[in-house]
Amino acid sequence: MWIRAVTLLARLGLATVWLISGWLKAADPSQTIVAVHAYQLLPDDLVRPVANTFPFIEIAFGLLLLIGLAVRPTAVASGIMLLAFIGAIISSWARGLSIDCGCFSGGGVTAGIDGWDYATEIARDLGFLALAAWLVVFPRTWAALGPRSRQNFSGEPGTVVAELSMVKESQ
């Protein structure tokens, strides 16, 4: 029972993160372009398309998790995206760039960014990655619309054990 409660909190928590992050970026597309450009990882021709796409991917992830549809695939995709974000932050830190990540607004070159700021951003994203990893292992939850994401209300004991067995079989 506690696993289902943690799963629901993880699902709604990660949904909230994606929805807020995506909404703030979509609301200020020019600032999102500045933030993506500041990482200096993409050719100039790709900065605008990536900056214009990321917010809507984040919003889609948030909506899918919020309604409980395709929870496991969305959690996997979230994990991949979070790993990319963590890699970009580490790359910026290693190259001595002084940028605000632009994860929840703003972003771009900013004076006074130090190792502590980067470490905090990485730790935060690792926390979000932990939520995604939890949802990969335990995708079933209450109030989910997806048939493979929905909690079985049969009340039969051992549903978590059965779900773990299904995870092992699918690998």
C-alpha positions as a Markdown table, in Angstrom:
| # | Residue | x | y | z |
|---|---|---|---|---|
| 1 | Met | 0.0 | 0.0 | 0.0 |
| 2 | Trp | 2.8 | 2.4 | 0.9 |
| 3 | Ile | 4.4 | 1.7 | -2.5 |
| 4 | Arg | 1.3 | 2.9 | -4.3 |
| 5 | Ala | 1.2 | 6.1 | -2.2 |
| 6 | Val | 4.9 | 6.8 | -2.9 |
| 7 | Thr | 4.2 | 6.1 | -6.6 |
| 8 | Leu | 1.3 | 8.5 | -6.7 |
| 9 | Leu | 3.4 | 11.2 | -5.0 |
| 10 | Ala | 6.3 | 10.5 | -7.5 |
| 11 | Arg | 4.0 | 10.6 | -10.5 |
| 12 | Leu | 2.3 | 13.9 | -9.4 |
| 13 | Gly | 5.6 | 15.4 | -8.3 |
| 14 | Leu | 7.3 | 14.8 | -11.6 |
| 15 | Ala | 4.2 | 15.9 | -13.5 |
| 16 | Thr | 4.3 | 19.2 | -11.6 |
| 17 | Val | 8.0 | 19.7 | -12.3 |
| 18 | Trp | 7.5 | 19.1 | -16.1 |
| 19 | Leu | 4.4 | 21.2 | -16.3 |
| 20 | Ile | 5.9 | 24.2 | -14.4 |
| 21 | Ser | 9.2 | 24.0 | -16.2 |
| 22 | Gly | 7.5 | 23.7 | -19.6 |
| 23 | Trp | 5.0 | 26.4 | -19.0 |
| 24 | Leu | 7.6 | 28.9 | -17.9 |
| 25 | Lys | 9.8 | 28.2 | -20.9 |
| 26 | Ala | 6.8 | 28.3 | -23.3 |
| 27 | Ala | 5.7 | 31.6 | -21.8 |
| 28 | Asp | 9.0 | 33.2 | -22.6 |
| 29 | Pro | 10.4 | 31.6 | -25.8 |
| 30 | Ser | 13.1 | 34.3 | -26.4 |
| 31 | Gln | 14.6 | 33.7 | -22.9 |
| 32 | Thr | 14.5 | 30.0 | -23.5 |
| 33 | Ile | 16.5 | 30.5 | -26.7 |
| 34 | Val | 19.0 | 32.6 | -24.7 |
| 35 | Ala | 19.3 | 29.8 | -22.1 |
| 36 | Val | 19.8 | 27.1 | -24.6 |
| 37 | His | 22.4 | 29.1 | -26.5 |
| 38 | Ala | 24.3 | 29.8 | -23.3 |
| 39 | Tyr | 25.2 | 26.1 | -22.9 |
| 40 | Gln | 27.3 | 26.4 | -26.1 |
| 41 | Leu | 26.5 | 22.8 | -27.0 |
| 42 | Leu | 24.5 | 23.1 | -30.2 |
| 43 | Pro | 25.2 | 24.7 | -33.5 |
| 44 | Asp | 23.5 | 28.1 | -33.9 |
| 45 | Asp | 21.1 | 26.6 | -36.4 |
| 46 | Leu | 19.7 | 24.1 | -33.8 |
| 47 | Val | 19.4 | 26.4 | -30.8 |
| 48 | Arg | 16.0 | 27.9 | -31.8 |
| 49 | Pro | 14.4 | 24.6 | -32.8 |
| 50 | Val | 15.6 | 22.9 | -29.6 |
| 51 | Ala | 14.5 | 25.9 | -27.5 |
| 52 | Asn | 11.1 | 25.9 | -29.1 |
| 53 | Thr | 10.6 | 22.2 | -28.8 |
| 54 | Phe | 11.7 | 21.4 | -25.2 |
| 55 | Pro | 8.9 | 23.3 | -23.4 |
| 56 | Phe | 6.2 | 21.3 | -25.3 |
| 57 | Ile | 8.0 | 18.0 | -24.7 |
| 58 | Glu | 8.1 | 18.9 | -21.0 |
| 59 | Ile | 4.4 | 19.9 | -21.0 |
| 60 | Ala | 3.5 | 16.6 | -22.7 |
| 61 | Phe | 5.5 | 14.6 | -20.2 |
| 62 | Gly | 3.7 | 16.5 | -17.4 |
| 63 | Leu | 0.2 | 15.9 | -18.8 |
| 64 | Leu | 0.9 | 12.2 | -19.5 |
| 65 | Leu | 2.1 | 11.7 | -15.9 |
| 66 | Leu | -0.7 | 13.9 | -14.5 |
| 67 | Ile | -3.4 | 11.7 | -16.1 |
| 68 | Gly | -1.5 | 8.5 | -15.6 |
| 69 | Leu | -1.2 | 7.5 | -19.2 |
| 70 | Ala | 2.0 | 5.7 | -20.4 |
| 71 | Val | 3.6 | 6.2 | -17.0 |
| 72 | Arg | 6.5 | 3.8 | -17.5 |
| 73 | Pro | 7.5 | 5.0 | -21.0 |
| 74 | Thr | 7.1 | 8.7 | -19.9 |
| 75 | Ala | 9.3 | 8.0 | -16.9 |
| 76 | Val | 11.9 | 6.4 | -19.1 |
| 77 | Ala | 11.8 | 9.4 | -21.5 |
| 78 | Ser | 11.9 | 11.7 | -18.5 |
| 79 | Gly | 15.0 | 10.0 | -17.2 |
| 80 | Ile | 16.8 | 10.3 | -20.5 |
| 81 | Met | 15.9 | 14.0 | -20.7 |
| 82 | Leu | 17.1 | 14.6 | -17.1 |
| 83 | Leu | 20.3 | 12.8 | -17.8 |
| 84 | Ala | 20.8 | 15.1 | -20.8 |
| 85 | Phe | 20.1 | 18.1 | -18.6 |
| 86 | Ile | 22.6 | 16.9 | -16.0 |
| 87 | Gly | 25.2 | 16.2 | -18.6 |
| 88 | Ala | 24.7 | 19.8 | -20.0 |
| 89 | Ile | 25.1 | 21.3 | -16.6 |
| 90 | Ile | 28.2 | 19.2 | -15.9 |
| 91 | Ser | 29.7 | 20.2 | -19.2 |
| 92 | Ser | 29.0 | 23.9 | -18.5 |
| 93 | Trp | 30.6 | 23.6 | -15.1 |
| 94 | Ala | 33.7 | 21.7 | -16.5 |
| 95 | Arg | 34.2 | 24.3 | -19.2 |
| 96 | Gly | 34.1 | 27.2 | -16.7 |
| 97 | Leu | 30.9 | 28.8 | -18.1 |
| 98 | Ser | 28.9 | 31.0 | -15.8 |
| 99 | Ile | 25.3 | 30.3 | -16.7 |
| 100 | Asp | 22.0 | 30.0 | -15.0 |
| 101 | Cys | 20.5 | 26.6 | -16.2 |
| 102 | Gly | 17.2 | 28.1 | -17.3 |
| 103 | Cys | 15.4 | 25.1 | -16.0 |
| 104 | Phe | 12.5 | 27.0 | -14.5 |
| 105 | Ser | 12.9 | 30.4 | -16.1 |
| 106 | Gly | 15.5 | 32.9 | -17.0 |
| 107 | Gly | 18.8 | 31.3 | -18.0 |
| 108 | Gly | 21.7 | 32.4 | -19.9 |
| 109 | Val | 25.1 | 33.9 | -19.0 |
| 110 | Thr | 25.0 | 35.1 | -15.4 |
| 111 | Ala | 27.8 | 36.5 | -13.3 |
| 112 | Gly | 28.5 | 35.0 | -10.0 |
| 113 | Ile | 27.6 | 31.4 | -10.8 |
| 114 | Asp | 30.0 | 29.0 | -9.0 |
| 115 | Gly | 30.4 | 25.3 | -8.3 |
| 116 | Trp | 27.9 | 25.4 | -5.5 |
| 117 | Asp | 25.2 | 26.6 | -7.9 |
| 118 | Tyr | 26.0 | 23.9 | -10.4 |
| 119 | Ala | 26.1 | 21.2 | -7.7 |
| 120 | Thr | 22.7 | 22.3 | -6.4 |
| 121 | Glu | 21.2 | 22.1 | -9.9 |
| 122 | Ile | 22.7 | 18.7 | -10.4 |
| 123 | Ala | 21.4 | 17.4 | -7.0 |
| 124 | Arg | 18.0 | 18.7 | -7.8 |
| 125 | Asp | 17.9 | 17.0 | -11.2 |
| 126 | Leu | 19.2 | 13.8 | -9.6 |
| 127 | Gly | 16.2 | 14.0 | -7.2 |
| 128 | Phe | 13.9 | 14.3 | -10.2 |
| 129 | Leu | 15.8 | 11.4 | -11.9 |
| 130 | Ala | 15.1 | 9.3 | -8.7 |
| 131 | Leu | 11.3 | 10.0 | -9.1 |
| 132 | Ala | 11.5 | 8.9 | -12.8 |
| 133 | Ala | 13.4 | 5.7 | -11.8 |
| 134 | Trp | 10.8 | 4.9 | -9.2 |
| 135 | Leu | 8.1 | 5.3 | -11.8 |
| 136 | Val | 9.9 | 3.0 | -14.2 |
| 137 | Val | 9.9 | 0.2 | -11.5 |
| 138 | Phe | 6.5 | 1.0 | -10.0 |
| 139 | Pro | 4.4 | 2.7 | -12.7 |
| 140 | Arg | 1.0 | 1.5 | -11.3 |
| 141 | Thr | -0.9 | 4.0 | -9.2 |
| 142 | Trp | -4.3 | 5.2 | -8.2 |
| 143 | Ala | -6.2 | 7.6 | -10.4 |
| 144 | Ala | -4.3 | 6.6 | -13.6 |
| 145 | Leu | -6.1 | 6.4 | -16.9 |
| 146 | Gly | -3.6 | 4.1 | -18.7 |
| 147 | Pro | -4.5 | 0.4 | -18.5 |
| 148 | Arg | -0.8 | -0.6 | -17.7 |
| 149 | Ser | -0.5 | 2.4 | -15.3 |
| 150 | Arg | -3.7 | 1.8 | -13.3 |
| 151 | Gln | -3.7 | 0.3 | -9.8 |
| 152 | Asn | -5.5 | -3.0 | -9.6 |
| 153 | Phe | -8.2 | -2.5 | -7.0 |
| 154 | Ser | -8.8 | -6.2 | -6.5 |
| 155 | Gly | -7.2 | -5.9 | -3.1 |
| 156 | Glu | -5.3 | -9.2 | -3.7 |
| 157 | Pro | -2.1 | -9.4 | -1.7 |
| 158 | Gly | 1.1 | -9.7 | -3.6 |
| 159 | Thr | 0.3 | -7.2 | -6.4 |
| 160 | Val | 3.7 | -5.5 | -5.8 |
| 161 | Val | 5.5 | -8.9 | -6.0 |
| 162 | Ala | 3.6 | -9.7 | -9.2 |
| 163 | Glu | 4.5 | -6.3 | -10.7 |
| 164 | Leu | 8.2 | -6.9 | -9.8 |
| 165 | Ser | 8.0 | -10.2 | -11.5 |
| 166 | Met | 6.5 | -8.6 | -14.6 |
| 167 | Val | 9.3 | -6.0 | -14.7 |
| 168 | Lys | 11.9 | -8.9 | -14.5 |
| 169 | Glu | 10.1 | -10.8 | -17.3 |
| 170 | Ser | 10.0 | -7.7 | -19.6 |
| 171 | Gln | 13.8 | -7.3 | -19.3 |
